[in-house]
Amino acid sequence: MDGRSGPGRLGKIVAVAALGVAIVLLFGALPSASASTGRQVARPGIVVGPGFSNARVYWNGQNVSGASSAGSAVAINKGQTVPVLFEFNELAAGKIHQASLQLTYLGVVLTTSTAGAYITGGPPIAGAAMINWSFGALSNALQGVFEFKASLQNSTGVTVWSETFYVFAKTPYLLESGAVAVLLILVIVEAYWIASAIREARKSARPPPPTPWAPPASTGTSGAAPPAAPGPTEGSSGSTSPPPGGAS
Amino acid sequence: MSATSQAAGSGAVLGIVLVFLLQQFGVLALSDLVLSLVFFVVAAVVGGVLCGLAARRAGRRPSSPG
């Protein structure tokens, strides 16, 4: 494989692909960004609409309000199904119609799970919703920190409450995740190409080795020409020339 | 293509791959698009500049033969 053209071509392909994905994702994210305006923010990561009291989300029994950053993410193991419980209080009965859970990656919503809400008591009116969530078919490809958005919608589909939290998807063995294996192979390949480029640069910077002295090409028919000596014998190989000092 | 630009290109790709690896190991969250693009661009520029400089320096300094 040509070490000079391969990485350069791959780099161009990756750059063009990344640019295309970035443009597509950017235009895909614009409608959702504009749709989220016009709501009041109660605390970072939580959006509350008018006429609504409060809500809490429990991920496997753990309140997700403490998982508002990648460092404090709640965990899920590979193949695990996690119960996600929504509890809410509302000012008027029937305000909350359903609960939903969205997985977002690079600004794109990968999956959305929904469940109907039901009244559990009151007054004040209390309700709940339950979603059993798992990565499903994505569990072998996805590992790491992912952003989830838990939200409650009214009967017209308008989001009246939402909260963002982070989940760390773990696999028993790190290399079981396909994405990690692919990324590690890419790291090895790129490191090899960088090393080969540096080796190539060193080779080109090294001064050429000194060539051993070679006699001028002989025109005679004999095989090995004797080493040429400066003086009268130069240019007369193959012929019988008299020694210096005259012939007897 | 020179060895310097080859190393810079590979270093840029390596930077992007390392950002994905950090997400996989739970250090970074790549959910927000704009923040992710910032991570990718910074990592690509840093990786490309570092590896390009390394190759350029290796090309300037003659190494001992053998």
PDB file of C-alpha atoms in Angstrom:
ATOM      1  CA  MET A   1       0.000   0.000   0.000  1.00  0.00           C
ATOM      2  CA  ASP A   2       1.268   3.398  -0.791  1.00  0.00           C
ATOM      3  CA  GLY A   3       1.872   5.114   2.504  1.00  0.00           C
ATOM      4  CA  ARG A   4       1.752   8.584   1.004  1.00  0.00           C
ATOM      5  CA  SER A   5      -1.562   8.528  -0.793  1.00  0.00           C
ATOM      6  CA  GLY A   6      -3.637   6.290   1.545  1.00  0.00           C
ATOM      7  CA  PRO A   7      -3.941   8.457   4.672  1.00  0.00           C
ATOM      8  CA  GLY A   8      -4.390  11.609   2.643  1.00  0.00           C
ATOM      9  CA  ARG A   9      -7.242  10.126   0.684  1.00  0.00           C
ATOM     10  CA  LEU A  10      -8.858   8.783   3.858  1.00  0.00           C
ATOM     11  CA  GLY A  11      -8.454  12.144   5.538  1.00  0.00           C
ATOM     12  CA  LYS A  12     -10.227  13.875   2.685  1.00  0.00           C
ATOM     13  CA  ILE A  13     -13.028  11.295   2.728  1.00  0.00           C
ATOM     14  CA  VAL A  14     -13.454  11.649   6.492  1.00  0.00           C
ATOM     15  CA  ALA A  15     -13.440  15.435   6.259  1.00  0.00           C
ATOM     16  CA  VAL A  16     -16.070  15.489   3.507  1.00  0.00           C
ATOM     17  CA  ALA A  17     -18.216  12.934   5.351  1.00  0.00           C
ATOM     18  CA  ALA A  18     -17.958  14.861   8.623  1.00  0.00           C
ATOM     19  CA  LEU A  19     -18.915  18.081   6.879  1.00  0.00           C
ATOM     20  CA  GLY A  20     -21.947  16.438   5.273  1.00  0.00           C
ATOM     21  CA  VAL A  21     -23.087  14.893   8.538  1.00  0.00           C
ATOM     22  CA  ALA A  22     -22.593  18.213  10.320  1.00  0.00           C
ATOM     23  CA  ILE A  23     -24.739  20.047   7.769  1.00  0.00           C
ATOM     24  CA  VAL A  24     -27.492  17.425   7.902  1.00  0.00           C
ATOM     25  CA  LEU A  25     -27.479  17.376  11.696  1.00  0.00           C
ATOM     26  CA  LEU A  26     -27.441  21.141  11.883  1.00  0.00           C
ATOM     27  CA  PHE A  27     -30.523  21.488   9.707  1.00  0.00           C
ATOM     28  CA  GLY A  28     -32.177  18.607  11.564  1.00  0.00           C
ATOM     29  CA  ALA A  29     -31.583  20.269  14.920  1.00  0.00           C
ATOM     30  CA  LEU A  30     -32.955  23.661  13.925  1.00  0.00           C
ATOM     31  CA  PRO A  31     -36.707  22.797  14.110  1.00  0.00           C
ATOM     32  CA  SER A  32     -36.362  21.202  17.552  1.00  0.00           C
ATOM     33  CA  ALA A  33     -34.404  24.199  18.805  1.00  0.00           C
ATOM     34  CA  SER A  34     -37.036  26.633  17.608  1.00  0.00           C
ATOM     35  CA  ALA A  35     -39.859  24.498  19.002  1.00  0.00           C
ATOM     36  CA  SER A  36     -38.420  24.594  22.500  1.00  0.00           C
ATOM     37  CA  THR A  37     -38.724  28.356  22.822  1.00  0.00           C
ATOM     38  CA  GLY A  38     -41.476  30.110  24.745  1.00  0.00           C
ATOM     39  CA  ARG A  39     -41.299  28.044  27.919  1.00  0.00           C
ATOM     40  CA  GLN A  40     -40.092  29.146  31.265  1.00  0.00           C
ATOM     41  CA  VAL A  41     -37.045  27.454  32.764  1.00  0.00           C
ATOM     42  CA  ALA A  42     -37.473  26.441  36.410  1.00  0.00           C
ATOM     43  CA  ARG A  43     -33.923  25.161  37.007  1.00  0.00           C
ATOM     44  CA  PRO A  44     -31.138  24.042  34.698  1.00  0.00           C
ATOM     45  CA  GLY A  45     -32.308  21.138  32.546  1.00  0.00           C
ATOM     46  CA  ILE A  46     -35.974  21.414  33.547  1.00  0.00           C
ATOM     47  CA  VAL A  47     -38.628  23.139  31.470  1.00  0.00           C
ATOM     48  CA  VAL A  48     -42.061  23.765  32.953  1.00  0.00           C
ATOM     49  CA  GLY A  49     -45.144  24.934  31.091  1.00  0.00           C
ATOM     50  CA  PRO A  50     -48.057  27.010  32.447  1.00  0.00           C
ATOM     51  CA  GLY A  51     -50.644  25.385  34.737  1.00  0.00           C
ATOM     52  CA  PHE A  52     -48.320  22.664  35.909  1.00  0.00           C
ATOM     53  CA  SER A  53     -46.959  22.024  39.371  1.00  0.00           C
ATOM     54  CA  ASN A  54     -43.960  19.706  39.468  1.00  0.00           C
ATOM     55  CA  ALA A  55     -42.673  16.286  38.502  1.00  0.00           C
ATOM     56  CA  ARG A  56     -39.966  13.792  39.340  1.00  0.00           C
ATOM     57  CA  VAL A  57     -38.379  10.996  37.339  1.00  0.00           C
ATOM     58  CA  TYR A  58     -36.860   7.879  38.904  1.00  0.00           C
ATOM     59  CA  TRP A  59     -34.382   5.822  36.861  1.00  0.00           C
ATOM     60  CA  ASN A  60     -34.336   2.358  38.412  1.00  0.00           C
ATOM     61  CA  GLY A  61     -35.515   3.927  41.676  1.00  0.00           C
ATOM     62  CA  GLN A  62     -32.935   6.740  41.579  1.00  0.00           C
ATOM     63  CA  ASN A  63     -34.029  10.335  41.165  1.00  0.00           C
ATOM     64  CA  VAL A  64     -32.452  11.683  37.968  1.00  0.00           C
ATOM     65  CA  SER A  65     -32.271  15.245  39.246  1.00  0.00           C
ATOM     66  CA  GLY A  66     -28.747  14.439  40.442  1.00  0.00           C
ATOM     67  CA  ALA A  67     -27.653  13.182  36.998  1.00  0.00           C
ATOM     68  CA  SER A  68     -27.515  16.524  35.247  1.00  0.00           C
ATOM     69  CA  SER A  69     -23.951  16.092  33.943  1.00  0.00           C
ATOM     70  CA  ALA A  70     -21.834  13.405  32.301  1.00  0.00           C
ATOM     71  CA  GLY A  71     -19.830  12.932  35.489  1.00  0.00           C
ATOM     72  CA  SER A  72     -22.880  12.187  37.618  1.00  0.00           C
ATOM     73  CA  ALA A  73     -24.716  10.015  35.094  1.00  0.00           C
ATOM     74  CA  VAL A  74     -26.923   7.164  36.242  1.00  0.00           C
ATOM     75  CA  ALA A  75     -25.877   3.721  34.995  1.00  0.00           C
ATOM     76  CA  ILE A  76     -27.373   1.016  32.849  1.00  0.00           C
ATOM     77  CA  ASN A  77     -25.792  -2.342  32.034  1.00  0.00           C
ATOM     78  CA  LYS A  78     -25.827  -4.053  28.698  1.00  0.00           C
ATOM     79  CA  GLY A  79     -29.099  -5.851  28.030  1.00  0.00           C
ATOM     80  CA  GLN A  80     -30.723  -4.431  31.154  1.00  0.00           C
ATOM     81  CA  THR A  81     -34.292  -3.160  31.129  1.00  0.00           C
ATOM     82  CA  VAL A  82     -34.707  -0.208  33.459  1.00  0.00           C
ATOM     83  CA  PRO A  83     -38.018   0.939  34.946  1.00  0.00           C
ATOM     84  CA  VAL A  84     -38.398   4.691  34.553  1.00  0.00           C
ATOM     85  CA  LEU A  85     -41.112   6.099  36.813  1.00  0.00           C
ATOM     86  CA  PHE A  86     -42.639   9.537  36.271  1.00  0.00           C
ATOM     87  CA  GLU A  87     -44.433  11.134  39.216  1.00  0.00           C
ATOM     88  CA  PHE A  88     -46.171  14.457  38.835  1.00  0.00           C
ATOM     89  CA  ASN A  89     -48.597  16.857  40.454  1.00  0.00           C
ATOM     90  CA  GLU A  90     -50.833  18.997  38.326  1.00  0.00           C
ATOM     91  CA  LEU A  91     -53.107  21.909  38.961  1.00  0.00           C
ATOM     92  CA  ALA A  92     -56.037  20.534  36.951  1.00  0.00           C
ATOM     93  CA  ALA A  93     -57.038  16.921  36.346  1.00  0.00           C
ATOM     94  CA  GLY A  94     -56.362  15.527  32.883  1.00  0.00           C
ATOM     95  CA  LYS A  95     -53.683  18.002  32.085  1.00  0.00           C
ATOM     96  CA  ILE A  96     -50.995  15.324  31.644  1.00  0.00           C
ATOM     97  CA  HIS A  97     -51.748  12.836  28.888  1.00  0.00           C
ATOM     98  CA  GLN A  98     -48.514  10.902  28.386  1.00  0.00           C
ATOM     99  CA  ALA A  99     -44.857  10.658  29.370  1.00  0.00           C
ATOM    100  CA  SER A 100     -41.971  10.181  26.954  1.00  0.00           C
ATOM    101  CA  LEU A 101     -38.289   9.387  27.129  1.00  0.00           C
ATOM    102  CA  GLN A 102     -35.912  10.440  24.337  1.00  0.00           C
ATOM    103  CA  LEU A 103     -32.316   9.356  23.695  1.00  0.00           C
ATOM    104  CA  THR A 104     -30.327  12.129  22.015  1.00  0.00           C
ATOM    105  CA  TYR A 105     -26.929  11.740  20.353  1.00  0.00           C
ATOM    106  CA  LEU A 106     -25.129  14.462  18.364  1.00  0.00           C
ATOM    107  CA  GLY A 107     -28.308  16.502  18.401  1.00  0.00           C
ATOM    108  CA  VAL A 108     -30.382  13.701  16.895  1.00  0.00           C
ATOM    109  CA  VAL A 109     -33.158  11.841  18.714  1.00  0.00           C
ATOM    110  CA  LEU A 110     -32.257   8.160  18.288  1.00  0.00           C
ATOM    111  CA  THR A 111     -35.223   6.584  20.083  1.00  0.00           C
ATOM    112  CA  THR A 112     -38.383   7.741  21.808  1.00  0.00           C
ATOM    113  CA  SER A 113     -40.463   5.688  24.256  1.00  0.00           C
ATOM    114  CA  THR A 114     -43.885   6.818  25.441  1.00  0.00           C
ATOM    115  CA  ALA A 115     -46.386   5.665  28.046  1.00  0.00           C
ATOM    116  CA  GLY A 116     -49.828   6.868  29.087  1.00  0.00           C
ATOM    117  CA  ALA A 117     -50.203   8.792  32.329  1.00  0.00           C
ATOM    118  CA  TYR A 118     -52.725   7.901  35.035  1.00  0.00           C
ATOM    119  CA  ILE A 119     -54.047   9.578  38.162  1.00  0.00           C
ATOM    120  CA  THR A 120     -52.843   8.088  41.436  1.00  0.00           C
ATOM    121  CA  GLY A 121     -54.505  10.368  44.017  1.00  0.00           C
ATOM    122  CA  GLY A 122     -55.482  13.819  45.056  1.00  0.00           C
ATOM    123  CA  PRO A 123     -56.203  16.537  45.767  1.00  0.00           C
ATOM    124  CA  PRO A 124     -53.718  17.935  44.946  1.00  0.00           C
ATOM    125  CA  ILE A 125     -53.925  15.804  41.850  1.00  0.00           C
ATOM    126  CA  ALA A 126     -51.076  13.313  41.637  1.00  0.00           C
ATOM    127  CA  GLY A 127     -50.263  11.099  38.702  1.00  0.00           C
ATOM    128  CA  ALA A 128     -47.669   8.692  37.397  1.00  0.00           C
ATOM    129  CA  ALA A 129     -46.417   6.996  34.261  1.00  0.00           C
ATOM    130  CA  MET A 130     -44.063   4.058  33.810  1.00  0.00           C
ATOM    131  CA  ILE A 131     -41.711   3.265  30.946  1.00  0.00           C
ATOM    132  CA  ASN A 132     -39.592   0.116  30.824  1.00  0.00           C
ATOM    133  CA  TRP A 133     -36.562   1.209  28.852  1.00  0.00           C
ATOM    134  CA  SER A 134     -33.626  -0.677  27.305  1.00  0.00           C
ATOM    135  CA  PHE A 135     -31.113  -0.019  24.560  1.00  0.00           C
ATOM    136  CA  GLY A 136     -32.538  -2.950  22.628  1.00  0.00           C
ATOM    137  CA  ALA A 137     -30.787  -3.550  19.322  1.00  0.00           C
ATOM    138  CA  LEU A 138     -28.396  -0.668  19.986  1.00  0.00           C
ATOM    139  CA  SER A 139     -26.906  -2.287  23.099  1.00  0.00           C
ATOM    140  CA  ASN A 140     -24.002  -3.903  21.213  1.00  0.00           C
ATOM    141  CA  ALA A 141     -23.076  -0.724  19.377  1.00  0.00           C
ATOM    142  CA  LEU A 142     -23.561   1.908  22.043  1.00  0.00           C
ATOM    143  CA  GLN A 143     -21.480   2.474  25.112  1.00  0.00           C
ATOM    144  CA  GLY A 144     -20.677   5.602  27.044  1.00  0.00           C
ATOM    145  CA  VAL A 145     -22.566   8.666  28.214  1.00  0.00           C
ATOM    146  CA  PHE A 146     -25.850   9.533  26.524  1.00  0.00           C
ATOM    147  CA  GLU A 147     -28.328  12.319  27.080  1.00  0.00           C
ATOM    148  CA  PHE A 148     -31.943  11.512  27.860  1.00  0.00           C
ATOM    149  CA  LYS A 149     -34.879  13.877  27.909  1.00  0.00           C
ATOM    150  CA  ALA A 150     -37.852  12.940  30.058  1.00  0.00           C
ATOM    151  CA  SER A 151     -40.993  14.918  29.267  1.00  0.00           C
ATOM    152  CA  LEU A 152     -44.702  15.059  29.994  1.00  0.00           C
ATOM    153  CA  GLN A 153     -47.214  16.038  27.316  1.00  0.00           C
ATOM    154  CA  ASN A 154     -50.829  17.159  27.457  1.00  0.00           C
ATOM    155  CA  SER A 155     -53.616  15.813  25.278  1.00  0.00           C
ATOM    156  CA  THR A 156     -52.653  18.039  22.350  1.00  0.00           C
ATOM    157  CA  GLY A 157     -49.052  16.763  22.398  1.00  0.00           C
ATOM    158  CA  VAL A 158     -47.565  19.934  23.814  1.00  0.00           C
ATOM    159  CA  THR A 159     -44.733  19.353  26.284  1.00  0.00           C
ATOM    160  CA  VAL A 160     -45.624  20.864  29.657  1.00  0.00           C
ATOM    161  CA  TRP A 161     -42.623  19.565  31.579  1.00  0.00           C
ATOM    162  CA  SER A 162     -39.237  18.161  30.660  1.00  0.00           C
ATOM    163  CA  GLU A 163     -35.955  17.320  32.312  1.00  0.00           C
ATOM    164  CA  THR A 164     -32.597  16.386  30.820  1.00  0.00           C
ATOM    165  CA  PHE A 165     -30.342  13.808  32.446  1.00  0.00           C
ATOM    166  CA  TYR A 166     -27.390  11.607  31.534  1.00  0.00           C
ATOM    167  CA  VAL A 167     -27.024   7.832  31.460  1.00  0.00           C
ATOM    168  CA  PHE A 168     -23.760   5.882  31.306  1.00  0.00           C
ATOM    169  CA  ALA A 169     -24.279   2.672  29.340  1.00  0.00           C
ATOM    170  CA  LYS A 170     -21.804   0.049  30.513  1.00  0.00           C
ATOM    171  CA  THR A 171     -20.829  -3.291  29.058  1.00  0.00           C
ATOM    172  CA  PRO A 172     -19.348  -6.106  31.157  1.00  0.00           C
ATOM    173  CA  TYR A 173     -16.223  -6.124  29.019  1.00  0.00           C
ATOM    174  CA  LEU A 174     -15.248  -2.921  27.287  1.00  0.00           C
ATOM    175  CA  LEU A 175     -14.387  -4.525  23.963  1.00  0.00           C
ATOM    176  CA  GLU A 176     -17.823  -6.097  23.699  1.00  0.00           C
ATOM    177  CA  SER A 177     -19.064  -2.797  22.454  1.00  0.00           C
ATOM    178  CA  GLY A 178     -18.647  -2.726  18.685  1.00  0.00           C
ATOM    179  CA  ALA A 179     -18.058   1.005  18.586  1.00  0.00           C
ATOM    180  CA  VAL A 180     -15.147   0.783  21.039  1.00  0.00           C
ATOM    181  CA  ALA A 181     -13.508  -1.986  19.015  1.00  0.00           C
ATOM    182  CA  VAL A 182     -13.830  -0.024  15.775  1.00  0.00           C
ATOM    183  CA  LEU A 183     -12.467   3.133  17.392  1.00  0.00           C
ATOM    184  CA  LEU A 184      -9.489   1.304  18.888  1.00  0.00           C
ATOM    185  CA  ILE A 185      -8.650  -0.191  15.475  1.00  0.00           C
ATOM    186  CA  LEU A 186      -8.850   3.301  13.969  1.00  0.00           C
ATOM    187  CA  VAL A 187      -6.482   4.634  16.633  1.00  0.00           C
ATOM    188  CA  ILE A 188      -3.938   1.898  15.843  1.00  0.00           C
ATOM    189  CA  VAL A 189      -4.168   2.516  12.081  1.00  0.00           C
ATOM    190  CA  GLU A 190      -3.799   6.279  12.431  1.00  0.00           C
ATOM    191  CA  ALA A 191      -0.869   5.913  14.837  1.00  0.00           C
ATOM    192  CA  TYR A 192       0.831   3.596  12.338  1.00  0.00           C
ATOM    193  CA  TRP A 193       0.344   6.111   9.532  1.00  0.00           C
ATOM    194  CA  ILE A 194       1.712   8.937  11.655  1.00  0.00           C
ATOM    195  CA  ALA A 195       4.752   6.828  12.555  1.00  0.00           C
ATOM    196  CA  SER A 196       5.318   5.936   8.904  1.00  0.00           C
ATOM    197  CA  ALA A 197       5.086   9.607   7.904  1.00  0.00           C
ATOM    198  CA  ILE A 198       7.655  10.572  10.536  1.00  0.00           C
ATOM    199  CA  ARG A 199       9.907   7.706   9.408  1.00  0.00           C
ATOM    200  CA  GLU A 200       9.563   8.894   5.815  1.00  0.00           C
ATOM    201  CA  ALA A 201      10.465  12.433   6.843  1.00  0.00           C
ATOM    202  CA  ARG A 202      13.534  11.196   8.715  1.00  0.00           C
ATOM    203  CA  LYS A 203      14.598   9.164   5.703  1.00  0.00           C
ATOM    204  CA  SER A 204      14.362  12.144   3.390  1.00  0.00           C
ATOM    205  CA  ALA A 205      16.324  14.321   5.835  1.00  0.00           C
ATOM    206  CA  ARG A 206      19.186  11.830   6.181  1.00  0.00           C
ATOM    207  CA  PRO A 207      22.207  12.769   4.011  1.00  0.00           C
ATOM    208  CA  PRO A 208      22.962  10.258   1.258  1.00  0.00           C
ATOM    209  CA  PRO A 209      25.621   7.693   2.220  1.00  0.00           C
ATOM    210  CA  PRO A 210      29.067   8.299   0.713  1.00  0.00           C
ATOM    211  CA  THR A 211      29.539   6.279  -2.461  1.00  0.00           C
ATOM    212  CA  PRO A 212      32.790   4.313  -2.774  1.00  0.00           C
ATOM    213  CA  TRP A 213      35.240   5.666  -5.331  1.00  0.00           C
ATOM    214  CA  ALA A 214      34.849   4.017  -8.702  1.00  0.00           C
ATOM    215  CA  PRO A 215      37.304   4.137 -11.557  1.00  0.00           C
ATOM    216  CA  PRO A 216      36.213   5.781 -14.769  1.00  0.00           C
ATOM    217  CA  ALA A 217      34.609   3.496 -17.261  1.00  0.00           C
ATOM    218  CA  SER A 218      37.209   1.716 -19.324  1.00  0.00           C
ATOM    219  CA  THR A 219      37.009   1.559 -23.078  1.00  0.00           C
ATOM    220  CA  GLY A 220      39.217  -1.500 -23.412  1.00  0.00           C
ATOM    221  CA  THR A 221      38.188  -5.110 -23.704  1.00  0.00           C
ATOM    222  CA  SER A 222      39.786  -6.401 -20.532  1.00  0.00           C
ATOM    223  CA  GLY A 223      37.532  -7.107 -17.575  1.00  0.00           C
ATOM    224  CA  ALA A 224      38.885  -5.495 -14.437  1.00  0.00           C
ATOM    225  CA  ALA A 225      40.696  -2.289 -14.982  1.00  0.00           C
ATOM    226  CA  PRO A 226      43.547  -1.506 -12.623  1.00  0.00           C
ATOM    227  CA  PRO A 227      43.140   1.479 -10.349  1.00  0.00           C
ATOM    228  CA  ALA A 228      43.922   4.546 -12.277  1.00  0.00           C
ATOM    229  CA  ALA A 229      46.945   6.448 -11.169  1.00  0.00           C
ATOM    230  CA  PRO A 230      47.339  10.118 -11.731  1.00  0.00           C
ATOM    231  CA  GLY A 231      49.721  11.084 -14.425  1.00  0.00           C
ATOM    232  CA  PRO A 232      50.593   9.627 -17.738  1.00  0.00           C
ATOM    233  CA  THR A 233      48.707   6.373 -17.409  1.00  0.00           C
ATOM    234  CA  GLU A 234      45.344   8.146 -17.236  1.00  0.00           C
ATOM    235  CA  GLY A 235      43.188   7.362 -20.174  1.00  0.00           C
ATOM    236  CA  SER A 236      45.459   4.626 -21.509  1.00  0.00           C
ATOM    237  CA  SER A 237      44.113   1.530 -19.853  1.00  0.00           C
ATOM    238  CA  GLY A 238      44.471  -1.600 -21.905  1.00  0.00           C
ATOM    239  CA  SER A 239      47.498  -0.311 -23.777  1.00  0.00           C
ATOM    240  CA  THR A 240      51.148  -0.927 -23.008  1.00  0.00           C
ATOM    241  CA  SER A 241      52.554   2.392 -22.106  1.00  0.00           C
ATOM    242  CA  PRO A 242      56.171   2.936 -21.193  1.00  0.00           C
ATOM    243  CA  PRO A 243      56.955   3.479 -17.535  1.00  0.00           C
ATOM    244  CA  PRO A 244      57.755   6.956 -16.433  1.00  0.00           C
ATOM    245  CA  GLY A 245      61.311   7.790 -17.096  1.00  0.00           C
ATOM    246  CA  GLY A 246      61.497   6.452 -20.607  1.00  0.00           C
ATOM    247  CA  ALA A 247      61.631   3.024 -22.233  1.00  0.00           C
ATOM    248  CA  SER A 248      64.785   1.083 -22.505  1.00  0.00           C
TER     249      SER A 248
ATOM    250  CA  MET B   1       1.896  14.665  -0.673  1.00  0.00           C
ATOM    251  CA  SER B   2       4.595  15.499   1.841  1.00  0.00           C
ATOM    252  CA  ALA B   3       5.193  13.556   5.013  1.00  0.00           C
ATOM    253  CA  THR B   4       4.219  16.630   7.027  1.00  0.00           C
ATOM    254  CA  SER B   5       0.766  16.942   5.496  1.00  0.00           C
ATOM    255  CA  GLN B   6       0.290  13.176   5.717  1.00  0.00           C
ATOM    256  CA  ALA B   7       1.050  13.243   9.436  1.00  0.00           C
ATOM    257  CA  ALA B   8      -1.180  16.299   9.933  1.00  0.00           C
ATOM    258  CA  GLY B   9      -4.123  14.586   8.218  1.00  0.00           C
ATOM    259  CA  SER B  10      -3.707  11.423  10.240  1.00  0.00           C
ATOM    260  CA  GLY B  11      -3.357  13.455  13.429  1.00  0.00           C
ATOM    261  CA  ALA B  12      -6.613  15.270  12.705  1.00  0.00           C
ATOM    262  CA  VAL B  13      -8.448  11.975  12.200  1.00  0.00           C
ATOM    263  CA  LEU B  14      -6.838  10.615  15.356  1.00  0.00           C
ATOM    264  CA  GLY B  15      -8.094  13.629  17.335  1.00  0.00           C
ATOM    265  CA  ILE B  16     -11.660  13.068  16.177  1.00  0.00           C
ATOM    266  CA  VAL B  17     -11.445   9.368  17.001  1.00  0.00           C
ATOM    267  CA  LEU B  18     -10.119  10.165  20.472  1.00  0.00           C
ATOM    268  CA  VAL B  19     -13.132  12.412  21.151  1.00  0.00           C
ATOM    269  CA  PHE B  20     -15.423   9.500  20.303  1.00  0.00           C
ATOM    270  CA  LEU B  21     -13.372   7.244  22.578  1.00  0.00           C
ATOM    271  CA  LEU B  22     -13.690   9.709  25.465  1.00  0.00           C
ATOM    272  CA  GLN B  23     -17.451   9.613  24.998  1.00  0.00           C
ATOM    273  CA  GLN B  24     -17.347   5.823  25.030  1.00  0.00           C
ATOM    274  CA  PHE B  25     -15.370   5.817  28.276  1.00  0.00           C
ATOM    275  CA  GLY B  26     -17.864   8.149  29.952  1.00  0.00           C
ATOM    276  CA  VAL B  27     -15.792  11.336  30.030  1.00  0.00           C
ATOM    277  CA  LEU B  28     -17.662  13.370  27.417  1.00  0.00           C
ATOM    278  CA  ALA B  29     -21.327  13.564  26.466  1.00  0.00           C
ATOM    279  CA  LEU B  30     -21.819  14.135  22.741  1.00  0.00           C
ATOM    280  CA  SER B  31     -25.528  14.844  22.877  1.00  0.00           C
ATOM    281  CA  ASP B  32     -25.427  18.530  22.035  1.00  0.00           C
ATOM    282  CA  LEU B  33     -24.544  19.112  18.398  1.00  0.00           C
ATOM    283  CA  VAL B  34     -22.792  22.453  18.693  1.00  0.00           C
ATOM    284  CA  LEU B  35     -20.687  21.367  21.670  1.00  0.00           C
ATOM    285  CA  SER B  36     -19.776  18.137  19.885  1.00  0.00           C
ATOM    286  CA  LEU B  37     -18.662  20.041  16.793  1.00  0.00           C
ATOM    287  CA  VAL B  38     -16.502  22.263  18.983  1.00  0.00           C
ATOM    288  CA  PHE B  39     -14.887  19.162  20.511  1.00  0.00           C
ATOM    289  CA  PHE B  40     -14.269  17.648  17.061  1.00  0.00           C
ATOM    290  CA  VAL B  41     -12.792  20.804  15.555  1.00  0.00           C
ATOM    291  CA  VAL B  42     -10.507  21.474  18.517  1.00  0.00           C
ATOM    292  CA  ALA B  43      -9.322  17.849  18.636  1.00  0.00           C
ATOM    293  CA  ALA B  44      -8.710  17.757  14.877  1.00  0.00           C
ATOM    294  CA  VAL B  45      -6.754  21.013  14.900  1.00  0.00           C
ATOM    295  CA  VAL B  46      -4.665  20.016  17.924  1.00  0.00           C
ATOM    296  CA  GLY B  47      -3.945  16.534  16.551  1.00  0.00           C
ATOM    297  CA  GLY B  48      -3.150  17.813  13.076  1.00  0.00           C
ATOM    298  CA  VAL B  49      -0.838  20.570  14.280  1.00  0.00           C
ATOM    299  CA  LEU B  50       1.022  18.341  16.753  1.00  0.00           C
ATOM    300  CA  CYS B  51       1.577  15.479  14.312  1.00  0.00           C
ATOM    301  CA  GLY B  52       2.420  17.851  11.452  1.00  0.00           C
ATOM    302  CA  LEU B  53       4.999  19.609  13.597  1.00  0.00           C
ATOM    303  CA  ALA B  54       6.481  16.281  14.673  1.00  0.00           C
ATOM    304  CA  ALA B  55       6.898  15.158  11.070  1.00  0.00           C
ATOM    305  CA  ARG B  56       8.290  18.518  10.018  1.00  0.00           C
ATOM    306  CA  ARG B  57      10.834  18.458  12.829  1.00  0.00           C
ATOM    307  CA  ALA B  58      11.846  14.913  11.933  1.00  0.00           C
ATOM    308  CA  GLY B  59      12.307  16.017   8.343  1.00  0.00           C
ATOM    309  CA  ARG B  60      14.592  18.893   9.287  1.00  0.00           C
ATOM    310  CA  ARG B  61      16.848  17.097  11.724  1.00  0.00           C
ATOM    311  CA  PRO B  62      19.184  14.553  10.112  1.00  0.00           C
ATOM    312  CA  SER B  63      19.192  11.381  12.121  1.00  0.00           C
ATOM    313  CA  SER B  64      22.210   9.201  12.642  1.00  0.00           C
ATOM    314  CA  PRO B  65      22.453   6.446  10.010  1.00  0.00           C
ATOM    315  CA  GLY B  66      21.449   3.000  11.085  1.00  0.00           C
TER     316      GLY B  66
END
